[in-house]
Amino acid sequence: MKREIHITPSILNADFDNLEREIAKISSVSDLIHLDVMDNIFVPNFTFDFQSASTIIKGCPIGVDAHLMVADVDEIAPFYAQVGCASVTIHAEAAKNIGQTLRAIRSEGARSGLALKPNTSIADYEEFTDLVDMFLIMTVEPGFGGQKFMRDMMDKVRATRKVIGDRPIWLQVDGGISLETIEIAVEAGADTFVAGSAVFKSDDPAAMVLALRDLAQGAS
Ligand code: DX5
Ligand code: ZN
């Protein structure tokens, strides 16, 4: 069965001083831009506060897929939807009221996403399936780009694909996705791919996005 593939490059490893130019390199070949928001509390790294993230979101020529790695996610997530993100993903481990926050994201007009860190099991969060438009299975510990793809997460990707069943929910993987690993993730059932260093450390980011898409489509 051919699944629709979405490539959502992460700008975490792009040149933050020239973000507009970096995004312009890939916007015509990408489905969404993946924006990693880190607060140095939920993860040991900091990227943007809401103010600077909003500037990026408003100026982005294509939709933004915000990946919120922040402790106060229940409070802040609806604002990311309100400011115009196409998709807002919260971490199951950070949210205190997952159902309410997912509903709030949707009611502000964005797609809702639920992310799971490597040690978090999908079985514990199946009950939220009808409130999500995307599950995100982390294939590294969140916090940094350039880490090694955790192949042992593929059982969780398979389990999540089963939970999704016939629903039109996207299944995203994030961490260590490259030309070497993307097909493994497709075969396990993923259809949406974050790639940070693979794209922005390549000489031709747009060509890399296209190459990743080709491989994923071929394996789907
Ligand atoms: C890690 C972030 C990822 C990161 C991926 O916490 O969520 O989106 O940018 O970077 P690569 O593709 O280099 O693993
Ligand atoms: Zn991410």
Coordinates of N, CA and C and ligand atoms in Angstrom, one line a residue:
M1 N 0.8 -1.2 0.0 CA 0.0 0.0 0.0 C 0.9 1.3 0.0
K2 N 0.6 2.2 -0.9 CA 1.3 3.4 -1.0 C 0.7 4.4 0.1
R3 N 1.6 4.9 0.9 CA 1.1 5.8 2.0 C 1.6 7.2 1.5
E4 N 0.8 8.2 1.9 CA 1.2 9.6 1.5 C 2.4 10.0 2.5
I5 N 3.5 10.5 1.9 CA 4.7 10.8 2.6 C 4.8 12.3 2.9
H6 N 5.2 12.7 4.1 CA 5.4 14.1 4.4 C 6.8 14.3 4.9
I7 N 7.5 15.2 4.4 CA 8.8 15.5 4.8 C 8.8 16.9 5.5
T8 N 9.2 16.9 6.8 CA 9.1 18.1 7.6 C 10.5 18.4 8.2
P9 N 11.4 19.1 7.4 CA 12.7 19.3 7.9 C 12.8 20.2 9.1
S10 N 13.7 19.9 10.0 CA 13.9 20.6 11.2 C 15.0 21.7 11.0
I11 N 14.8 22.9 11.4 CA 15.8 24.0 11.3 C 16.7 24.0 12.5
L12 N 16.6 23.0 13.4 CA 17.5 23.1 14.6 C 19.0 23.2 14.2
N13 N 19.3 22.6 13.1 CA 20.8 22.6 12.7 C 21.0 23.6 11.6
A14 N 20.1 24.4 11.3 CA 20.3 25.5 10.3 C 21.0 26.6 10.9
D15 N 21.4 27.6 10.1 CA 22.1 28.8 10.6 C 21.0 29.8 11.2
F16 N 20.9 29.8 12.5 CA 19.9 30.6 13.2 C 20.0 32.1 12.9
D17 N 21.2 32.6 12.5 CA 21.3 34.0 12.2 C 20.8 34.3 10.8
N18 N 20.6 33.3 10.0 CA 20.0 33.6 8.6 C 18.9 32.7 8.4
L19 N 17.9 32.6 9.3 CA 16.9 31.6 9.2 C 16.0 31.8 8.0
E20 N 15.7 33.0 7.6 CA 14.9 33.2 6.5 C 15.5 32.6 5.2
R21 N 16.8 32.8 5.0 CA 17.5 32.3 3.9 C 17.5 30.7 4.0
E22 N 17.7 30.2 5.1 CA 17.8 28.8 5.3 C 16.5 28.1 5.0
I23 N 15.4 28.7 5.5 CA 14.0 28.2 5.2 C 13.7 28.3 3.7
A24 N 14.2 29.4 3.1 CA 13.9 29.5 1.6 C 14.5 28.4 0.8
K25 N 15.6 27.9 1.3 CA 16.3 26.8 0.5 C 15.4 25.6 0.4
I26 N 14.5 25.3 1.3 CA 13.8 24.0 1.3 C 12.3 24.2 1.3
S27 N 11.8 25.4 1.3 CA 10.3 25.6 1.5 C 9.5 25.0 0.3
S28 N 10.1 25.1 -0.9 CA 9.3 24.7 -2.0 C 9.2 23.1 -2.2
V29 N 10.1 22.4 -1.5 CA 10.1 21.0 -1.6 C 9.7 20.3 -0.3
S30 N 9.3 21.1 0.7 CA 9.0 20.5 2.0 C 7.5 20.6 2.3
D31 N 6.9 19.7 3.1 CA 5.5 19.8 3.4 C 5.3 20.8 4.5
L32 N 6.1 20.7 5.6 CA 6.0 21.7 6.7 C 7.4 21.9 7.2
I33 N 7.6 23.0 7.9 CA 8.9 23.3 8.5 C 8.7 22.9 10.0
H34 N 9.6 22.0 10.4 CA 9.6 21.5 11.8 C 10.4 22.5 12.7
L35 N 9.7 23.0 13.7 CA 10.3 24.0 14.6 C 10.4 23.4 16.0
D36 N 11.6 23.2 16.4 CA 11.9 22.6 17.7 C 12.0 23.7 18.8
V37 N 11.0 23.7 19.7 CA 10.9 24.7 20.8 C 11.4 24.0 22.0
M38 N 12.5 24.5 22.6 CA 13.1 23.9 23.8 C 13.2 24.9 24.9
D39 N 13.0 24.6 26.1 CA 12.9 25.6 27.2 C 14.0 25.4 28.3
N40 N 14.9 24.4 28.1 CA 16.0 24.2 29.0 C 15.4 23.7 30.4
I41 N 14.2 23.2 30.4 CA 13.6 22.6 31.6 C 13.2 21.2 31.2
F42 N 12.3 21.1 30.2 CA 11.8 19.8 29.8 C 13.0 19.0 29.1
V43 N 13.8 19.8 28.4 CA 15.0 19.2 27.8 C 16.2 20.1 28.2
P44 N 17.4 19.6 28.2 CA 18.6 20.4 28.6 C 19.2 21.2 27.4
N45 N 18.3 22.0 26.8 CA 18.7 22.8 25.7 C 17.6 23.9 25.5
F46 N 18.0 25.1 25.0 CA 17.1 26.1 24.8 C 17.2 26.6 23.3
T47 N 16.0 26.8 22.7 CA 16.0 27.3 21.3 C 15.3 28.7 21.3
F48 N 14.0 28.7 21.4 CA 13.2 30.0 21.3 C 12.2 30.1 22.4
D49 N 12.0 31.4 22.8 CA 10.8 31.6 23.6 C 9.6 31.9 22.6
F50 N 8.4 32.1 23.2 CA 7.3 32.2 22.3 C 7.3 33.4 21.4
Q51 N 7.9 34.5 21.9 CA 8.0 35.7 21.1 C 8.8 35.4 19.8
S52 N 10.0 34.9 20.0 CA 10.9 34.7 18.8 C 10.3 33.6 17.9
A53 N 9.7 32.6 18.5 CA 9.1 31.5 17.7 C 8.0 32.1 16.9
S54 N 7.2 33.0 17.4 CA 6.1 33.6 16.7 C 6.5 34.4 15.5
T55 N 7.7 35.1 15.6 CA 8.2 35.8 14.5 C 8.5 34.8 13.4
I56 N 9.2 33.7 13.7 CA 9.5 32.7 12.7 C 8.2 32.2 12.0
I57 N 7.3 31.8 12.9 CA 6.0 31.2 12.4 C 5.3 32.2 11.4
K58 N 5.2 33.4 11.8 CA 4.5 34.4 11.0 C 5.2 34.7 9.7
G59 N 6.5 34.6 9.7 CA 7.3 34.9 8.5 C 7.5 33.7 7.6
C60 N 7.1 32.5 8.0 CA 7.4 31.3 7.3 C 6.6 31.1 6.0
P61 N 7.2 30.9 4.9 CA 6.4 30.8 3.6 C 5.6 29.5 3.5
I62 N 5.8 28.5 4.3 CA 5.0 27.3 4.4 C 4.5 27.1 5.8
G63 N 3.7 26.1 6.0 CA 3.2 25.8 7.3 C 4.3 25.3 8.3
V64 N 4.0 25.6 9.6 CA 5.0 25.2 10.6 C 4.4 24.1 11.5
D65 N 5.3 23.1 11.7 CA 5.0 22.0 12.5 C 5.8 22.2 13.8
A66 N 5.2 22.8 14.9 CA 5.9 23.1 16.1 C 6.0 21.9 17.0
H67 N 7.2 21.6 17.4 CA 7.4 20.4 18.3 C 7.8 21.0 19.7
L68 N 6.9 21.0 20.6 CA 7.1 21.8 21.8 C 7.7 20.8 22.9
M69 N 9.0 21.1 23.2 CA 9.7 20.4 24.2 C 9.8 21.3 25.4
V70 N 8.7 21.6 26.0 CA 8.7 22.6 27.1 C 7.8 22.1 28.2
A71 N 8.1 22.5 29.4 CA 7.4 22.0 30.6 C 6.0 22.6 30.7
D72 N 5.8 23.9 30.4 CA 4.5 24.5 30.6 C 3.6 24.4 29.3
V73 N 3.6 23.1 28.8 CA 3.0 22.9 27.4 C 1.5 23.1 27.4
D74 N 0.8 22.8 28.5 CA -0.6 23.0 28.5 C -1.0 24.4 28.3
E75 N -0.2 25.3 28.9 CA -0.5 26.8 28.9 C -0.2 27.3 27.5
I76 N 1.0 26.9 27.0 CA 1.5 27.6 25.8 C 1.1 27.0 24.4
A77 N 0.7 25.7 24.4 CA 0.4 25.1 23.1 C -0.7 25.8 22.3
P78 N -1.8 26.1 23.0 CA -2.9 26.8 22.2 C -2.4 28.1 21.6
F79 N -1.5 28.8 22.2 CA -1.0 30.0 21.6 C -0.2 29.8 20.3
Y80 N 0.5 28.6 20.3 CA 1.2 28.3 19.0 C 0.2 28.0 17.9
A81 N -0.9 27.4 18.3 CA -1.9 27.2 17.2 C -2.5 28.6 16.8
Q82 N -2.8 29.4 17.8 CA -3.4 30.7 17.5 C -2.5 31.6 16.6
V83 N -1.2 31.5 16.8 CA -0.3 32.4 16.0 C -0.1 31.8 14.6
G84 N -0.7 30.7 14.3 CA -0.7 30.2 12.9 C 0.0 29.0 12.5
C85 N 0.5 28.2 13.5 CA 1.1 26.9 13.2 C 0.1 26.0 12.5
A86 N 0.6 25.2 11.5 CA -0.2 24.2 10.9 C -0.5 23.0 11.8
S87 N 0.6 22.8 12.7 CA 0.5 21.6 13.5 C 1.3 21.9 14.8
V88 N 0.7 21.5 15.9 CA 1.3 21.7 17.2 C 1.4 20.4 18.0
T89 N 2.6 20.0 18.3 CA 2.8 18.7 19.0 C 3.3 18.9 20.4
I90 N 2.6 18.2 21.3 CA 2.9 18.3 22.8 C 3.5 17.0 23.2
H91 N 4.4 17.0 24.2 CA 4.9 15.8 24.8 C 4.0 15.2 25.8
A92 N 3.7 13.9 25.7 CA 2.9 13.2 26.7 C 3.5 13.4 28.1
E93 N 4.8 13.4 28.2 CA 5.5 13.4 29.5 C 5.5 14.8 30.1
A94 N 5.2 15.8 29.3 CA 5.2 17.2 29.9 C 3.7 17.7 30.2
A95 N 2.8 17.2 29.4 CA 1.4 17.7 29.6 C 0.7 17.2 30.9
K96 N 0.0 18.0 31.5 CA -0.8 17.6 32.7 C -2.2 17.3 32.3
N97 N -2.7 17.9 31.3 CA -4.0 17.6 30.8 C -4.0 17.4 29.3
I98 N -3.6 16.2 28.9 CA -3.4 15.9 27.5 C -4.6 16.1 26.7
G99 N -5.7 15.6 27.1 CA -7.0 15.7 26.3 C -7.4 17.1 26.1
Q100 N -7.4 17.8 27.2 CA -7.8 19.2 27.1 C -6.9 20.1 26.2
T101 N -5.6 19.8 26.3 CA -4.6 20.6 25.5 C -4.7 20.2 24.0
L102 N -4.9 18.9 23.7 CA -5.1 18.5 22.3 C -6.4 19.2 21.7
R103 N -7.4 19.2 22.5 CA -8.7 19.8 22.0 C -8.5 21.3 21.8
A104 N -7.7 21.9 22.7 CA -7.5 23.4 22.5 C -6.7 23.7 21.3
I105 N -5.7 22.8 21.0 CA -4.9 23.0 19.7 C -5.9 23.0 18.5
R106 N -6.7 21.9 18.5 CA -7.6 21.8 17.3 C -8.6 22.9 17.3
S107 N -9.1 23.4 18.4 CA -10.1 24.4 18.3 C -9.5 25.8 17.9
E108 N -8.2 25.9 18.0 CA -7.5 27.1 17.4 C -7.2 26.9 16.0
G109 N -7.6 25.8 15.4 CA -7.4 25.6 14.0 C -6.1 24.9 13.5
A110 N -5.4 24.3 14.4 CA -4.2 23.6 14.0 C -4.4 22.1 14.1
R111 N -3.5 21.3 13.5 CA -3.5 19.9 13.7 C -2.9 19.6 15.1
S112 N -3.3 18.6 15.7 CA -2.8 18.3 17.1 C -1.9 17.1 17.0
G113 N -0.8 17.2 17.7 CA 0.2 16.1 17.7 C 0.6 15.7 19.1
L114 N 0.8 14.4 19.3 CA 1.2 13.9 20.6 C 2.5 13.1 20.5
A115 N 3.6 13.6 21.2 CA 4.9 13.0 21.0 C 5.3 12.1 22.2
L116 N 6.0 11.1 22.0 CA 6.5 10.1 23.0 C 8.0 10.0 23.0
K117 N 8.6 10.2 24.1 CA 10.1 10.0 24.3 C 10.4 8.5 24.2
P118 N 11.6 8.2 24.0 CA 12.0 6.8 23.8 C 11.5 5.8 24.9
N119 N 11.4 6.3 26.1 CA 11.0 5.3 27.2 C 9.5 5.4 27.5
T120 N 8.8 6.1 26.7 CA 7.3 6.2 26.9 C 6.6 5.2 25.9
S121 N 5.7 4.5 26.5 CA 5.0 3.5 25.7 C 3.7 4.0 25.1
I122 N 3.4 3.6 23.9 CA 2.2 4.0 23.2 C 1.0 3.4 23.9
A123 N 1.1 2.3 24.5 CA -0.1 1.6 25.1 C -0.7 2.5 26.2
D124 N 0.2 3.3 26.9 CA -0.4 4.2 27.9 C -1.1 5.4 27.4
Y125 N -1.0 5.7 26.1 CA -1.7 6.9 25.5 C -2.7 6.6 24.4
E126 N -2.9 5.3 24.1 CA -3.9 5.0 23.1 C -5.2 5.7 23.2
E127 N -5.6 5.9 24.5 CA -6.9 6.6 24.7 C -7.1 7.9 24.0
F128 N -6.0 8.6 23.7 CA -6.1 9.9 23.1 C -6.1 9.9 21.5
T129 N -6.1 8.7 21.0 CA -6.0 8.5 19.5 C -7.0 9.4 18.8
D130 N -8.3 9.5 19.2 CA -9.3 10.2 18.5 C -9.1 11.8 18.7
L131 N -8.2 12.2 19.5 CA -7.9 13.6 19.7 C -6.6 14.0 18.9
V132 N -5.9 13.1 18.3 CA -4.7 13.5 17.6 C -4.8 13.4 16.1
D133 N -4.1 14.3 15.5 CA -3.9 14.3 14.0 C -2.5 13.7 13.7
M134 N -1.7 13.6 14.6 CA -0.3 13.0 14.4 C 0.2 12.5 15.7
F135 N 0.8 11.3 15.6 CA 1.7 10.8 16.7 C 3.1 11.0 16.3
L136 N 3.9 11.4 17.3 CA 5.4 11.6 17.0 C 6.1 10.6 17.9
I137 N 6.8 9.7 17.3 CA 7.6 8.7 18.0 C 9.1 9.2 17.9
M138 N 9.6 9.6 19.0 CA 11.0 10.1 19.0 C 12.0 8.9 18.8
T139 N 12.9 9.1 17.9 CA 13.9 8.1 17.6 C 15.3 8.5 18.1
V140 N 15.3 9.6 19.0 CA 16.4 10.0 19.8 C 15.8 10.5 21.1
E141 N 16.7 10.7 22.1 CA 16.2 11.5 23.3 C 16.1 12.9 22.8
P142 N 14.9 13.6 23.1 CA 14.8 15.0 22.6 C 15.8 15.9 23.3
G143 N 16.2 16.9 22.5 CA 17.1 17.9 23.1 C 18.2 18.4 22.1
F144 N 18.6 17.5 21.2 CA 19.7 17.9 20.3 C 19.6 17.2 19.0
G145 N 20.1 17.9 18.0 CA 20.2 17.4 16.6 C 21.4 16.5 16.5
G146 N 21.5 15.8 15.4 CA 22.8 15.1 15.1 C 23.0 13.8 15.9
Q147 N 22.0 13.3 16.6 CA 22.2 12.0 17.4 C 21.9 10.8 16.5
K148 N 22.2 9.7 17.0 CA 22.1 8.4 16.3 C 20.6 7.9 16.3
F149 N 20.1 7.5 15.2 CA 18.8 7.0 15.1 C 18.7 5.7 15.9
M150 N 17.6 5.7 16.8 CA 17.4 4.5 17.6 C 16.5 3.5 16.9
R151 N 17.2 2.5 16.3 CA 16.5 1.5 15.5 C 15.5 0.7 16.4
D152 N 15.8 0.6 17.7 CA 14.9 -0.2 18.5 C 13.6 0.5 18.8
M153 N 13.4 1.7 18.3 CA 12.1 2.3 18.4 C 11.1 1.8 17.4
M154 N 11.6 1.0 16.4 CA 10.7 0.6 15.3 C 9.5 -0.3 15.8
D155 N 9.7 -1.0 16.9 CA 8.6 -1.8 17.5 C 7.5 -0.9 17.9
K156 N 7.9 0.3 18.5 CA 6.9 1.3 18.9 C 6.2 1.9 17.7
V157 N 7.0 2.1 16.6 CA 6.3 2.7 15.4 C 5.3 1.7 14.9
R158 N 5.7 0.4 14.9 CA 4.7 -0.6 14.4 C 3.5 -0.7 15.3
A159 N 3.7 -0.6 16.6 CA 2.6 -0.7 17.5 C 1.7 0.6 17.3
T160 N 2.3 1.7 17.1 CA 1.5 2.9 16.9 C 0.7 2.9 15.6
R161 N 1.3 2.3 14.5 CA 0.6 2.1 13.3 C -0.6 1.3 13.5
K162 N -0.5 0.2 14.3 CA -1.7 -0.6 14.6 C -2.8 0.1 15.4
V163 N -2.3 1.0 16.3 CA -3.3 1.8 17.1 C -4.1 2.7 16.1
I164 N -3.3 3.3 15.2 CA -3.9 4.2 14.2 C -5.0 3.6 13.4
G165 N -4.7 2.3 13.0 CA -5.7 1.6 12.1 C -6.0 2.4 10.8
D166 N -7.3 2.6 10.6 CA -7.7 3.2 9.3 C -7.8 4.7 9.4
R167 N -7.5 5.3 10.6 CA -7.7 6.7 10.8 C -6.6 7.5 10.0
P168 N -7.0 8.7 9.5 CA -6.0 9.5 8.7 C -5.0 10.2 9.6
I169 N -4.5 9.6 10.6 CA -3.5 10.2 11.5 C -2.1 10.0 11.0
W170 N -1.3 11.1 11.0 CA 0.1 11.0 10.5 C 0.9 10.3 11.6
L171 N 1.9 9.6 11.2 CA 2.9 9.0 12.1 C 4.3 9.5 11.8
Q172 N 4.7 10.3 12.7 CA 6.0 11.0 12.5 C 7.1 10.4 13.3
V173 N 8.3 10.4 12.7 CA 9.5 10.0 13.5 C 10.5 11.2 13.4
D174 N 11.2 11.3 14.5 CA 12.1 12.5 14.7 C 13.4 12.1 15.4
G175 N 14.5 12.3 14.7 CA 15.8 12.0 15.3 C 16.6 11.0 14.4
G176 N 17.7 11.5 13.9 CA 18.6 10.6 13.1 C 18.1 10.1 11.8
I177 N 17.1 10.8 11.3 CA 16.5 10.4 10.0 C 17.5 10.9 8.8
S178 N 17.9 9.9 8.0 CA 18.8 10.2 6.9 C 18.6 9.3 5.8
L179 N 19.4 9.4 4.7 CA 19.3 8.4 3.6 C 19.5 7.0 4.1
E180 N 20.2 6.8 5.2 CA 20.5 5.5 5.7 C 19.4 4.9 6.5
T181 N 18.6 5.8 7.1 CA 17.6 5.2 8.0 C 16.1 5.4 7.6
I182 N 15.8 6.3 6.7 CA 14.4 6.6 6.4 C 13.6 5.4 6.0
E183 N 14.2 4.5 5.2 CA 13.4 3.4 4.7 C 13.1 2.4 5.8
I184 N 14.0 2.3 6.8 CA 13.7 1.4 8.0 C 12.4 1.9 8.7
A185 N 12.3 3.3 8.8 CA 11.2 3.9 9.5 C 9.9 3.7 8.7
V186 N 10.0 3.9 7.3 CA 8.9 3.7 6.5 C 8.3 2.3 6.6
E187 N 9.3 1.3 6.6 CA 8.8 -0.1 6.7 C 8.1 -0.4 8.0
A188 N 8.5 0.3 9.0 CA 7.8 0.1 10.3 C 6.5 0.8 10.4
G189 N 6.2 1.7 9.4 CA 4.9 2.3 9.4 C 4.9 3.8 9.5
A190 N 6.0 4.5 9.6 CA 6.0 5.9 9.6 C 5.7 6.5 8.2
D191 N 5.1 7.7 8.2 CA 4.8 8.4 7.0 C 5.2 9.9 7.0
T192 N 5.7 10.3 8.1 CA 6.1 11.8 8.3 C 7.4 11.8 8.9
F193 N 8.4 12.6 8.3 CA 9.8 12.5 8.7 C 10.4 13.8 8.9
V194 N 10.9 13.9 10.2 CA 11.7 15.1 10.5 C 13.2 14.8 10.1
A195 N 13.9 15.7 9.5 CA 15.3 15.5 9.3 C 15.9 16.8 9.5
G196 N 16.9 16.9 10.4 CA 17.6 18.1 10.7 C 18.9 18.2 10.1
S197 N 19.9 17.5 10.7 CA 21.3 17.6 10.2 C 21.4 17.0 8.8
A198 N 20.6 15.9 8.5 CA 20.8 15.3 7.2 C 20.5 16.4 6.1
V199 N 19.5 17.3 6.4 CA 19.2 18.3 5.4 C 20.2 19.5 5.5
F200 N 20.3 20.0 6.7 CA 21.1 21.3 6.8 C 22.6 21.1 6.8
K201 N 23.0 19.9 7.0 CA 24.5 19.7 6.9 C 24.9 19.2 5.5
S202 N 23.9 19.1 4.6 CA 24.2 18.7 3.2 C 24.5 19.9 2.4
D203 N 25.2 19.7 1.3 CA 25.6 20.8 0.4 C 24.4 21.4 -0.3
D204 N 23.4 20.5 -0.5 CA 22.2 21.0 -1.2 C 21.0 20.5 -0.5
P205 N 20.5 21.3 0.5 CA 19.4 20.9 1.3 C 18.1 20.5 0.5
A206 N 17.8 21.3 -0.5 CA 16.6 20.9 -1.3 C 16.7 19.6 -1.9
A207 N 17.9 19.3 -2.5 CA 18.1 18.0 -3.2 C 18.0 16.9 -2.1
M208 N 18.5 17.2 -0.9 CA 18.4 16.1 0.1 C 17.0 15.8 0.5
V209 N 16.1 16.9 0.6 CA 14.7 16.7 0.9 C 14.1 15.8 -0.2
L210 N 14.4 16.1 -1.4 CA 13.8 15.3 -2.5 C 14.3 13.9 -2.5
A211 N 15.6 13.7 -2.2 CA 16.2 12.4 -2.1 C 15.5 11.5 -1.0
L212 N 15.3 12.2 0.2 CA 14.6 11.5 1.3 C 13.2 11.1 0.9
R213 N 12.5 12.1 0.2 CA 11.1 11.8 -0.2 C 11.1 10.6 -1.2
D214 N 12.0 10.6 -2.1 CA 12.0 9.5 -3.1 C 12.2 8.2 -2.4
L215 N 13.2 8.1 -1.5 CA 13.4 6.9 -0.8 C 12.2 6.4 0.0
A216 N 11.6 7.4 0.7 CA 10.4 7.1 1.5 C 9.3 6.6 0.7
Q217 N 9.0 7.3 -0.5 CA 7.9 6.9 -1.3 C 8.2 5.5 -1.9
G218 N 9.4 5.3 -2.3 CA 9.7 4.0 -2.8 C 9.5 2.8 -1.8
A219 N 9.7 3.1 -0.6 CA 9.6 2.1 0.5 C 8.2 2.0 1.0
S220 N 7.3 2.9 0.7 CA 6.0 2.9 1.3 C 5.0 1.9 0.7
Ligands
DX5_1 C1 15.6 16.7 18.7 C2 14.7 17.4 17.8 C3 14.8 17.0 16.4 C4 16.1 17.3 15.8 C5 16.4 16.3 14.7 O1 15.2 16.9 20.0 O2 13.3 17.2 18.1 O3 13.8 17.6 15.6 O4 16.2 18.6 15.2 O5 17.7 16.5 14.3 P1 18.4 15.3 13.5 O6 17.7 15.0 12.2 O7 19.8 15.9 13.3 O8 18.4 14.1 14.4
ZN2 ZN 11.8 17.8 16.7

